[in-house]
mmCIF file of C-alpha atoms in Angstrom:
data_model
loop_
_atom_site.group_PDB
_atom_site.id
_atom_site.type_symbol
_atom_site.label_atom_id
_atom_site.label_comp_id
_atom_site.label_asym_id
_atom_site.label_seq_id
_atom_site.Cartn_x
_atom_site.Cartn_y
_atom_site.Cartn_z
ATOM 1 C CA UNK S 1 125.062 -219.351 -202.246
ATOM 2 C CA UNK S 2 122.665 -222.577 -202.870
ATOM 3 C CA UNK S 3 119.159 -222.515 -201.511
ATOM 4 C CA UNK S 4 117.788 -222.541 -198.227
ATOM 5 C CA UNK S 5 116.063 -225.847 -198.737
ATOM 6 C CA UNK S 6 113.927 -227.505 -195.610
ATOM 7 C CA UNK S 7 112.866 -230.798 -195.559
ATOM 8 C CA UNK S 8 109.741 -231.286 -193.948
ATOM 9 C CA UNK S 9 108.967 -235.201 -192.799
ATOM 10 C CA UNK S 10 111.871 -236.630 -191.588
ATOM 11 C CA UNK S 11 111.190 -240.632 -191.820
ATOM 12 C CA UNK S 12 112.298 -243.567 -193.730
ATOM 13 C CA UNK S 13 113.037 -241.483 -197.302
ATOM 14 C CA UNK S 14 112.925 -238.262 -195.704
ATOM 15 C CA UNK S 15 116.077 -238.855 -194.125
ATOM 16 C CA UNK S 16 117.842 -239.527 -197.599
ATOM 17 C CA UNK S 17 116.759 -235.803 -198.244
ATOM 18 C CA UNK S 18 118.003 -234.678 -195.264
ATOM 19 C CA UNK S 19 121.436 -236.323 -195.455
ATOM 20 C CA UNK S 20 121.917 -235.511 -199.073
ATOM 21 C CA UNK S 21 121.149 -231.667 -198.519
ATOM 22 C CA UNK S 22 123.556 -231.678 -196.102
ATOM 23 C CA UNK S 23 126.254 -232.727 -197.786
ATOM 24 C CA UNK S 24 125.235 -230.406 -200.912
ATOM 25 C CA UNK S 25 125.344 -227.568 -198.460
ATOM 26 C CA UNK S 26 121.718 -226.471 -199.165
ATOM 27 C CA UNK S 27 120.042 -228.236 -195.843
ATOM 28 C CA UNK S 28 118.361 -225.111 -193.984
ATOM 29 C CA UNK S 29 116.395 -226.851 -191.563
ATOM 30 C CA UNK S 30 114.266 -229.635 -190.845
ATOM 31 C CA UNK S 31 110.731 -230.363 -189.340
ATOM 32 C CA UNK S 32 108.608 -233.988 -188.175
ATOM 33 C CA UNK S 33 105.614 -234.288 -186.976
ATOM 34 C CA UNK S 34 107.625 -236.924 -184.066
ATOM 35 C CA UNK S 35 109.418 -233.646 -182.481
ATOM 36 C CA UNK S 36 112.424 -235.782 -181.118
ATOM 37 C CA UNK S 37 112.974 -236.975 -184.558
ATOM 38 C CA UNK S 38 112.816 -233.880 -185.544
ATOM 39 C CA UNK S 39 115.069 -232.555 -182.484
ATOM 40 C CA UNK S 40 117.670 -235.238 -183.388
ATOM 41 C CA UNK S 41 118.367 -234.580 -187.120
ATOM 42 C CA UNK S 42 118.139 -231.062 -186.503
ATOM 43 C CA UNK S 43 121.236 -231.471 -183.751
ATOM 44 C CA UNK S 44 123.096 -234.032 -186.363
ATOM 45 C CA UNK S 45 123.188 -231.867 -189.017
ATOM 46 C CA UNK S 46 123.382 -228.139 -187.214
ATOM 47 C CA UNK S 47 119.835 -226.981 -188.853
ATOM 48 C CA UNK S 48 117.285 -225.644 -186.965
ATOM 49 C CA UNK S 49 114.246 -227.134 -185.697
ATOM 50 C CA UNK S 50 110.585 -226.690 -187.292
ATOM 51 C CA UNK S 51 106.590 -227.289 -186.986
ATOM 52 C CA UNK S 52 105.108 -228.005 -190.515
ATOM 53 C CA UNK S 53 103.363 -224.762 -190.248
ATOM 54 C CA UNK S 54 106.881 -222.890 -189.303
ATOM 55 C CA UNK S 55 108.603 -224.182 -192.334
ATOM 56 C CA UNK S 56 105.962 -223.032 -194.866
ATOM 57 C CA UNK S 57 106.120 -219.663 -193.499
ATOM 58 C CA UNK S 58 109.668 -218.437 -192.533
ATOM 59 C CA UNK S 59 110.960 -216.197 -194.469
ATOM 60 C CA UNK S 60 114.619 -217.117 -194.454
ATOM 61 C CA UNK S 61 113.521 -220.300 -196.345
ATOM 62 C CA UNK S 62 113.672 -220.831 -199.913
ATOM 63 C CA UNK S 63 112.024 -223.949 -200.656
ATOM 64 C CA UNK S 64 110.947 -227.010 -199.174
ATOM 65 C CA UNK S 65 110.920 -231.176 -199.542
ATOM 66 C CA UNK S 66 107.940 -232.692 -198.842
ATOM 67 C CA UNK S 67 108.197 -236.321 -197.425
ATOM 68 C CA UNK S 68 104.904 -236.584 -195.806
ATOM 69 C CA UNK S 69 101.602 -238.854 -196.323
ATOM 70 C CA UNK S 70 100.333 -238.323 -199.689
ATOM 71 C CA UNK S 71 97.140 -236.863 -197.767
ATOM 72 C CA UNK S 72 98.978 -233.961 -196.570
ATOM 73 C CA UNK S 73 101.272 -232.991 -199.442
ATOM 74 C CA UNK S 74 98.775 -231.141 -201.454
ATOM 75 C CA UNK S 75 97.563 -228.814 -198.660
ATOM 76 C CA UNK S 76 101.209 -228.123 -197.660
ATOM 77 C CA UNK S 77 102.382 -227.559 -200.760
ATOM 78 C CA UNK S 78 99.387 -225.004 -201.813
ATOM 79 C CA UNK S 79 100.436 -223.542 -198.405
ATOM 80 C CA UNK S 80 104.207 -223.547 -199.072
ATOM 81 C CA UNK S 81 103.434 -221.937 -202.959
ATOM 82 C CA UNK S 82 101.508 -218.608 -201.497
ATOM 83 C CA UNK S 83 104.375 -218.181 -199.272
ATOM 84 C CA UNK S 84 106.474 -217.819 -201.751
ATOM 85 C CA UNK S 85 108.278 -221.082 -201.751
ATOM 86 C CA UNK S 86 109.463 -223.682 -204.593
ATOM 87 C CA UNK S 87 108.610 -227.397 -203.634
ATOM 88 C CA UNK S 88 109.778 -231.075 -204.364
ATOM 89 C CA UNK S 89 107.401 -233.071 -203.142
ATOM 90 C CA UNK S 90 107.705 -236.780 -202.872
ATOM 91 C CA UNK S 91 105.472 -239.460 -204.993
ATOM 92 C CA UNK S 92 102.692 -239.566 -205.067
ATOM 93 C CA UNK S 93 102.106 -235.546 -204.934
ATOM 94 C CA UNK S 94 98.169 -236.577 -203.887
ATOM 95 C CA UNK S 95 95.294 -239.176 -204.149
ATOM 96 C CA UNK S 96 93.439 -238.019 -206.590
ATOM 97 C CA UNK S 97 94.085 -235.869 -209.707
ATOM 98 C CA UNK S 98 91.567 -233.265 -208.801
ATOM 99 C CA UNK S 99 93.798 -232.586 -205.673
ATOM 100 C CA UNK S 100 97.167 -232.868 -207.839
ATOM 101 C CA UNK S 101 95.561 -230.099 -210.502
ATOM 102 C CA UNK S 102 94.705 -227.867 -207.800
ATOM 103 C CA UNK S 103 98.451 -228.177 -206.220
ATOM 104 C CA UNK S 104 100.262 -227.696 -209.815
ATOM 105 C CA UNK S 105 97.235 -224.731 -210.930
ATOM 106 C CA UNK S 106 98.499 -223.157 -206.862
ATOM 107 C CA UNK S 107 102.085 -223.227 -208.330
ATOM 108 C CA UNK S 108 101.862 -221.484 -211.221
ATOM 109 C CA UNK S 109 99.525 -219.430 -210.162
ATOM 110 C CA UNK S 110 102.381 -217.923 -207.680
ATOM 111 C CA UNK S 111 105.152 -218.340 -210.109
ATOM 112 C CA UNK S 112 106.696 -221.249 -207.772
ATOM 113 C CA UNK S 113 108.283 -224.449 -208.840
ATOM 114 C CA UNK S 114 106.532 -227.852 -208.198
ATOM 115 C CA UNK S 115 108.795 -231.220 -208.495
ATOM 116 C CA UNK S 116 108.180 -234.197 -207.751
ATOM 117 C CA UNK S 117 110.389 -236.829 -206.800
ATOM 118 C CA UNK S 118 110.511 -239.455 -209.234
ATOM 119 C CA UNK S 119 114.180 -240.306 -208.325
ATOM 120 C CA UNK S 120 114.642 -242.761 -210.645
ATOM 121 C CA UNK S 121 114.404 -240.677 -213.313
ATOM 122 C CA UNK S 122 117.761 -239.012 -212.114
ATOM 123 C CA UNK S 123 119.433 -242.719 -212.088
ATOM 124 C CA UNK S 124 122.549 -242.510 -214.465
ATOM 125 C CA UNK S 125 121.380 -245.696 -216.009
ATOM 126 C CA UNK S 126 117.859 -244.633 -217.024
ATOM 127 C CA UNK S 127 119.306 -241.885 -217.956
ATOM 128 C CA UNK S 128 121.753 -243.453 -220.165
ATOM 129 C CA UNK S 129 118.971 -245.557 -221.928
ATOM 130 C CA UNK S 130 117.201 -243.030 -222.732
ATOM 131 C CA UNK S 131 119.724 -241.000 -224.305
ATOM 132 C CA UNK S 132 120.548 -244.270 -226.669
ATOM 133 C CA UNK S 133 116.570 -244.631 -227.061
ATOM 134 C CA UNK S 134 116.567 -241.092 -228.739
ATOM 135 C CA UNK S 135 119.623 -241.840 -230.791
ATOM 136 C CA UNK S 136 118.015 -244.170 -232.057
ATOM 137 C CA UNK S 137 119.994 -247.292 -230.698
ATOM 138 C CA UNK S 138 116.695 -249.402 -230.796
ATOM 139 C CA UNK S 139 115.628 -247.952 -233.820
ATOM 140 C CA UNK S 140 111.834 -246.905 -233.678
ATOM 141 C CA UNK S 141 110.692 -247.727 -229.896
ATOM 142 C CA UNK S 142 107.417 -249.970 -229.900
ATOM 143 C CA UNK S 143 107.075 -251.065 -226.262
ATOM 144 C CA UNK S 144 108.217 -250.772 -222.615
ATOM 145 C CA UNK S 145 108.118 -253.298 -219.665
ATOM 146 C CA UNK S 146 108.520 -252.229 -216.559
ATOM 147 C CA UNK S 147 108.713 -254.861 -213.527
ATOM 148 C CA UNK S 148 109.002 -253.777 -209.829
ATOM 149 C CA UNK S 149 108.208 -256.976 -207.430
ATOM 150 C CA UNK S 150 109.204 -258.109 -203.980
ATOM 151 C CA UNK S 151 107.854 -259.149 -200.753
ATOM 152 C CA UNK S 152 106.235 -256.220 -198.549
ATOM 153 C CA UNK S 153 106.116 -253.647 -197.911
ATOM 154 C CA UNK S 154 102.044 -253.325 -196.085
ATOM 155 C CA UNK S 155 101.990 -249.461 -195.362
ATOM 156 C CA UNK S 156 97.813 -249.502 -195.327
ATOM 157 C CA UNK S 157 98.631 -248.421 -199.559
ATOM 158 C CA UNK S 158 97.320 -249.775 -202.360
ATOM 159 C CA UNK S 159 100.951 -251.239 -204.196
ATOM 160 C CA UNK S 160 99.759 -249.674 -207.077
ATOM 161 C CA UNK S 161 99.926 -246.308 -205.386
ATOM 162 C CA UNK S 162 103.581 -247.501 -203.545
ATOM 163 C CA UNK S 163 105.290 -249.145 -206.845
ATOM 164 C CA UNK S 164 104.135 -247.407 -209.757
ATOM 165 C CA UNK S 165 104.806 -244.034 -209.627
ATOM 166 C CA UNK S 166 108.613 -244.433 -210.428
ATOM 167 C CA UNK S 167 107.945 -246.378 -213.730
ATOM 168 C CA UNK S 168 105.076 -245.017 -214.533
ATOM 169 C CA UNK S 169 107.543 -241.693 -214.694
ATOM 170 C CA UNK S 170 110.299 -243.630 -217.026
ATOM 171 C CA UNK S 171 107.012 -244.884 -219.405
ATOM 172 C CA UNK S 172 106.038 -241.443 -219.447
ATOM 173 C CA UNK S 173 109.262 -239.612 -220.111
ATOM 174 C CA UNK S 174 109.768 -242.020 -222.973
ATOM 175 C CA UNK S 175 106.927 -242.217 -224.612
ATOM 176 C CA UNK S 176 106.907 -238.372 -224.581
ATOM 177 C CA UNK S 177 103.271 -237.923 -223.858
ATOM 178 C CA UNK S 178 100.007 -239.041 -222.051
ATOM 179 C CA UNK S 179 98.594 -242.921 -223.041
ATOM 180 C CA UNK S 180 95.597 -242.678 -224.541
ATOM 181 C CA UNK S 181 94.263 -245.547 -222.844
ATOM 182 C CA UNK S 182 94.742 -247.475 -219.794
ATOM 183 C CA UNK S 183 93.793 -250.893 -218.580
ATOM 184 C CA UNK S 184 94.745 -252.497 -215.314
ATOM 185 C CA UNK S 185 94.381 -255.530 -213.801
ATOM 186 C CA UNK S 186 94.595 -255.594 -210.124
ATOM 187 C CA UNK S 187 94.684 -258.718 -207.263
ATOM 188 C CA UNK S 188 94.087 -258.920 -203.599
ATOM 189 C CA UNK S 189 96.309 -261.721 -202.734
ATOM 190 C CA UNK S 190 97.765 -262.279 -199.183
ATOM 191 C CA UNK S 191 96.559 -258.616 -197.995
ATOM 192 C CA UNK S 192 93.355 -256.532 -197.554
ATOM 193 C CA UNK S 193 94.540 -254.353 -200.675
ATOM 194 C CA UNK S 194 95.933 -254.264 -204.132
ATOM 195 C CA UNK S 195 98.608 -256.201 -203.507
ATOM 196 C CA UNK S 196 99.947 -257.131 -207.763
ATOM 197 C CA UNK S 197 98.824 -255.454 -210.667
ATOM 198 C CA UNK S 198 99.308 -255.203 -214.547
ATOM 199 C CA UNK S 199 98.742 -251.526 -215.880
ATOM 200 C CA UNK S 200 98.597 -251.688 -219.810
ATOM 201 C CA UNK S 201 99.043 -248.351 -221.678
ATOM 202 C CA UNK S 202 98.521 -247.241 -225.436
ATOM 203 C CA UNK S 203 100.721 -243.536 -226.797
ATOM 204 C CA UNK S 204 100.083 -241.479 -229.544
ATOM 205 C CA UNK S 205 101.959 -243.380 -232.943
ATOM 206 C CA UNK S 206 101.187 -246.443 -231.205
ATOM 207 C CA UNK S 207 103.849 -246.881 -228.608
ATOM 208 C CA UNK S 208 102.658 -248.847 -225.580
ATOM 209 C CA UNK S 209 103.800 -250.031 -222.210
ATOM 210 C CA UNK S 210 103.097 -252.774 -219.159
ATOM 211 C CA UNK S 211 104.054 -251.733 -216.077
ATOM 212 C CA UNK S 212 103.667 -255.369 -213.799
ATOM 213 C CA UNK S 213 103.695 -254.826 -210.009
ATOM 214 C CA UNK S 214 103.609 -256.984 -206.555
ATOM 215 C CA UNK S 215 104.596 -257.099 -203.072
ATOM 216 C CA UNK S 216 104.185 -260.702 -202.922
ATOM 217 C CA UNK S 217 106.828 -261.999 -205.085
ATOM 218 C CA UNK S 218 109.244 -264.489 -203.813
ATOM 219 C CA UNK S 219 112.115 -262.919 -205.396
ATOM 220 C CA UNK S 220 113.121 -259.410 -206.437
ATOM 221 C CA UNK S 221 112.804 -258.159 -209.775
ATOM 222 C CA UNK S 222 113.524 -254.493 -210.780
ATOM 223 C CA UNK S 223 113.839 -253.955 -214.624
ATOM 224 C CA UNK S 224 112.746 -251.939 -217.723
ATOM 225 C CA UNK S 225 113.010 -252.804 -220.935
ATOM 226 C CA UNK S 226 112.778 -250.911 -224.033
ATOM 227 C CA UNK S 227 111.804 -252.504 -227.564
ATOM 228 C CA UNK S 228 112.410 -251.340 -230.448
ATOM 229 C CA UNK S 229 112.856 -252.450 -234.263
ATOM 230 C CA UNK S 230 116.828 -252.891 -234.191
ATOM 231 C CA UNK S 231 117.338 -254.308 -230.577
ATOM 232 C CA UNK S 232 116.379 -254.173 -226.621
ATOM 233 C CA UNK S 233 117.378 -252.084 -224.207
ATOM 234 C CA UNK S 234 117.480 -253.209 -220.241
ATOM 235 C CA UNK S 235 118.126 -251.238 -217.291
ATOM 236 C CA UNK S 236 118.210 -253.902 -214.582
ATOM 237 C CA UNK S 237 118.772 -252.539 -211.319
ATOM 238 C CA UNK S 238 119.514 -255.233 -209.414
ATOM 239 C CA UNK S 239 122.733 -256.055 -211.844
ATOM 240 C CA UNK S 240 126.350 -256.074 -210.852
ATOM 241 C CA UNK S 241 127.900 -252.656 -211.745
ATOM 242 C CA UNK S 242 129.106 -252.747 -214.976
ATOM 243 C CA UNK S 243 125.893 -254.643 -215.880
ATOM 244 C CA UNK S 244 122.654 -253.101 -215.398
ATOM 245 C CA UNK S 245 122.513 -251.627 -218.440
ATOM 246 C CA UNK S 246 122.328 -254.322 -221.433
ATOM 247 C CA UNK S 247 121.615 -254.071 -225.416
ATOM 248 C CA UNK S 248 120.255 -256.620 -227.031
ATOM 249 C CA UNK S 249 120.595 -256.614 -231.040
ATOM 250 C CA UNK S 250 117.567 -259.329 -231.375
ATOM 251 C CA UNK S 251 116.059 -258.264 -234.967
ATOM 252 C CA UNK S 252 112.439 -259.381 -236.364
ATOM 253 C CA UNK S 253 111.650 -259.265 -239.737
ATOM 254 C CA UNK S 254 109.041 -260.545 -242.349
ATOM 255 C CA UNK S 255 110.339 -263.130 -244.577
ATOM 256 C CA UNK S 256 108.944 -264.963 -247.796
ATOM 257 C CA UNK S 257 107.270 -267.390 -245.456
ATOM 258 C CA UNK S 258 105.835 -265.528 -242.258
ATOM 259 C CA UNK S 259 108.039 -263.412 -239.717
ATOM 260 C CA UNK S 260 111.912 -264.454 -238.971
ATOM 261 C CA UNK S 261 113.970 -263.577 -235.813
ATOM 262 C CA UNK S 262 117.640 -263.793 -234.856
ATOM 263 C CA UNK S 263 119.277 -263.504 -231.822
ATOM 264 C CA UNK S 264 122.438 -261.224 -230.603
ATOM 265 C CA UNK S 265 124.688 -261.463 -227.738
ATOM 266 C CA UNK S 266 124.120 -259.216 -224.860
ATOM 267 C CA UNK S 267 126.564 -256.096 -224.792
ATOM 268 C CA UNK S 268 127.053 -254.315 -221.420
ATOM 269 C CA UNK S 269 126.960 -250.325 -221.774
ATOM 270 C CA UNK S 270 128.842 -248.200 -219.327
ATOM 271 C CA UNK S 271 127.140 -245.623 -217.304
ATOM 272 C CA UNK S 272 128.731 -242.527 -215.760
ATOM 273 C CA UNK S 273 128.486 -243.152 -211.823
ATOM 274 C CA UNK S 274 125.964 -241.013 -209.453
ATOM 275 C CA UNK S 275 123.636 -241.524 -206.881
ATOM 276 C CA UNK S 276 120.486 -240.858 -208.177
ATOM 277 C CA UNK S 277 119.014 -238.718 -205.237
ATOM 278 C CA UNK S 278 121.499 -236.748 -205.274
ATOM 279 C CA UNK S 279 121.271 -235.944 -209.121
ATOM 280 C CA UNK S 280 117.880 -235.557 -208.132
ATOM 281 C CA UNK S 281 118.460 -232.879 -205.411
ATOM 282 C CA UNK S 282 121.303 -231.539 -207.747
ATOM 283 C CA UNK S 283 118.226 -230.730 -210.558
ATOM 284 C CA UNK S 284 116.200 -229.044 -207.915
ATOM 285 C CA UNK S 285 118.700 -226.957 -207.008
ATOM 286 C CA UNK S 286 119.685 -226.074 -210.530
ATOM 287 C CA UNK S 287 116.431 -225.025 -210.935
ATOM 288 C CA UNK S 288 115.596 -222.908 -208.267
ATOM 289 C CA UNK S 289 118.750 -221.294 -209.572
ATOM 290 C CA UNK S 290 117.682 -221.041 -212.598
ATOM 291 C CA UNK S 291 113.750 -220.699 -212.880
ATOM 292 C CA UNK S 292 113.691 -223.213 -215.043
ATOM 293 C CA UNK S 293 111.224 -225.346 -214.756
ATOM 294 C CA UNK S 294 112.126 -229.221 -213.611
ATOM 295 C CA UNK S 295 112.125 -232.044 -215.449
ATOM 296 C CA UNK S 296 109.755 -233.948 -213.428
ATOM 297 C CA UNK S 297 107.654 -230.771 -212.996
ATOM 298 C CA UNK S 298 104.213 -230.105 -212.667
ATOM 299 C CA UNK S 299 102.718 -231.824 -215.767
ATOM 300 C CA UNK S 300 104.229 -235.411 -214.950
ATOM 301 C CA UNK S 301 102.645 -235.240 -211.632
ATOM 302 C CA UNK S 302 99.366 -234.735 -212.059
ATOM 303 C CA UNK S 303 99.659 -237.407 -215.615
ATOM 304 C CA UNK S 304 101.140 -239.756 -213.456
ATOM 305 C CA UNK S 305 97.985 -239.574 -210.394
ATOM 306 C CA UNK S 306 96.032 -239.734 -213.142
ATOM 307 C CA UNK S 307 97.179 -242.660 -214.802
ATOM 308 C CA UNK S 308 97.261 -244.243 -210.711
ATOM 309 C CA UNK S 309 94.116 -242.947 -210.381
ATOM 310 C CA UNK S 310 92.819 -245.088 -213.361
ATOM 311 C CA UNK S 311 94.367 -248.259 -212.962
ATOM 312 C CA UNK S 312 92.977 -248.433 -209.196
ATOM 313 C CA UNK S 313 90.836 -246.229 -208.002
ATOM 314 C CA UNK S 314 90.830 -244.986 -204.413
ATOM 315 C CA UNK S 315 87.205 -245.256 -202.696
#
């Protein structure tokens, strides 16, 4: 029998949740702060109807999805742990890392699981290139790129706080630690906010990344790139299928007279097919089964507020 799961915030990505829980057979009930919302998703999908504070106590519910403002997912999920409840809670888990520590120390502290919901770490592609990355495809990685830009969208956020948390996930996964050091650059452009930024970030063995950011491009950009010493890697999400993930066998080397270069043509690697929230969900699931403890667990998410926390700073 799967979980009981509830998903609690029922708006523009909390409806994914809902749908895909549904159709995994592990949607126990939903709850919105807009009660028709709440009223209507609950009569689409034949779950019942909660308040917030309803969800995080009933008893006949195993675990719950948190799609609410960041302000109010660390209170609900402390809430949620001491009644005995596992949690995937959307990015970012809070606003601050004090407030993320607390929420992951509540967790374990109570034996409950904490996820958060970096989904694109469950994308088949990402997950492909990074399986290659530790075979050594690349050879020994030396830098990532990550570049999410568009136009919009103006929630009242800092983009830094809306964009980054998904790459700032991949960096971290591959990289296999904390950076060491972070720089950002940040610009107020067309908005009140951050609205484009540049976070730079040094690893351990001196790996490093750029994650580039804006909700004022003209044109829609969504790739990460992996360098290593024998080739590229490039997960391009905006690609055809067939296409988004792409190797590049460019090789540097020192010659007798300064550094030399050649260039290789691009070969497309095939990826096994799979919506990435639902691999997502699938994960949670698996590990509520399983006790295990998730792969974007408690650790990433307070590292990753952290690292947002650094490159612009909430006052």
């Amino acid at each position: 029998m799967a979980p009981r799961i509830a998903v609690v915030g029922c708006g523009r990505w909390g409806q994914n949740h809902v749908r895909t829980l549904a159709e995994l057979g592990a949607l126990a009930g939903v709850a919105d702060r807009n009660g028709e919302r709440a009223s209507e998703f609950s009569a689409r999908f034949g779950v019942p109807q909660f308040t917030l504070e309803e969800a995080v106590e009933h008893t006949d519910l195993d675990a719950l999805v948190l799609a609410l403002p960041a302000t109010m997912h660390g209170p609900t999920a402390r809430a949620a742990f001491v009644a005995g409840k596992d949690v995937l809670i959307e990015k970012p888990i809070a606003l601050d890392p004090e407030d993320a520590a607390l929420t992951a120390q509540t967790a374990a502290e109570n034996g409950r699981l904490l996820m958060v919901g970096h989904v694109l770490r469950f994308h088949p592609v990402f997950r492909r290139l990074a399986e290659l990355v530790r075979e050594g495809k690349i050879g020994t990685l030396g830098h990532m790129v990550a570049n999410r830009m568009g136009l919009g969208r103006f929630l009242g956020m800092d983009a830094v706080w809306d964009l980054a948390p998904h790459d700032l996930s991949l960096i971290l996964h591959l990289a296999g630690g904390a950076p060491i050091s972070i720089d950002s650059q940040r610009r107020t452009i067309l908005s009140d906010a951050t609205d484009m930024a540049d976070i730079a970030m040094t690893f351990e063995g001196g790996v490093s990344a750029l994650a580039h950011i804006s909700r004022v491009s003209p044109y829609r950009d969504r790739r990460f790139t992996a360098i290593g010493t024998d080739g590229m890697l490039v997960f391009d999400d905006g690609a055809p299928e067939g296409e988004k993930l792409a190797f590049y066998g460019h090789k540097v080397w020192r010659g007798e007279e300064g550094f030399d270069f050649k260039n290789a043509p691009v070969e497309f690697i095939e990826c096994e097919p799979g919506l990435p929230l639902t691999q997502e969900l699938l994960h949670f699931i698996q590990s509520i089964e399983t006790r295990q403890a998730p792969e974007t667990g408690a650790d990433e998410a307070v590292e990753t507020v952290r690292i947002l926390a650094a490159a612009s700073p909430i006052v």
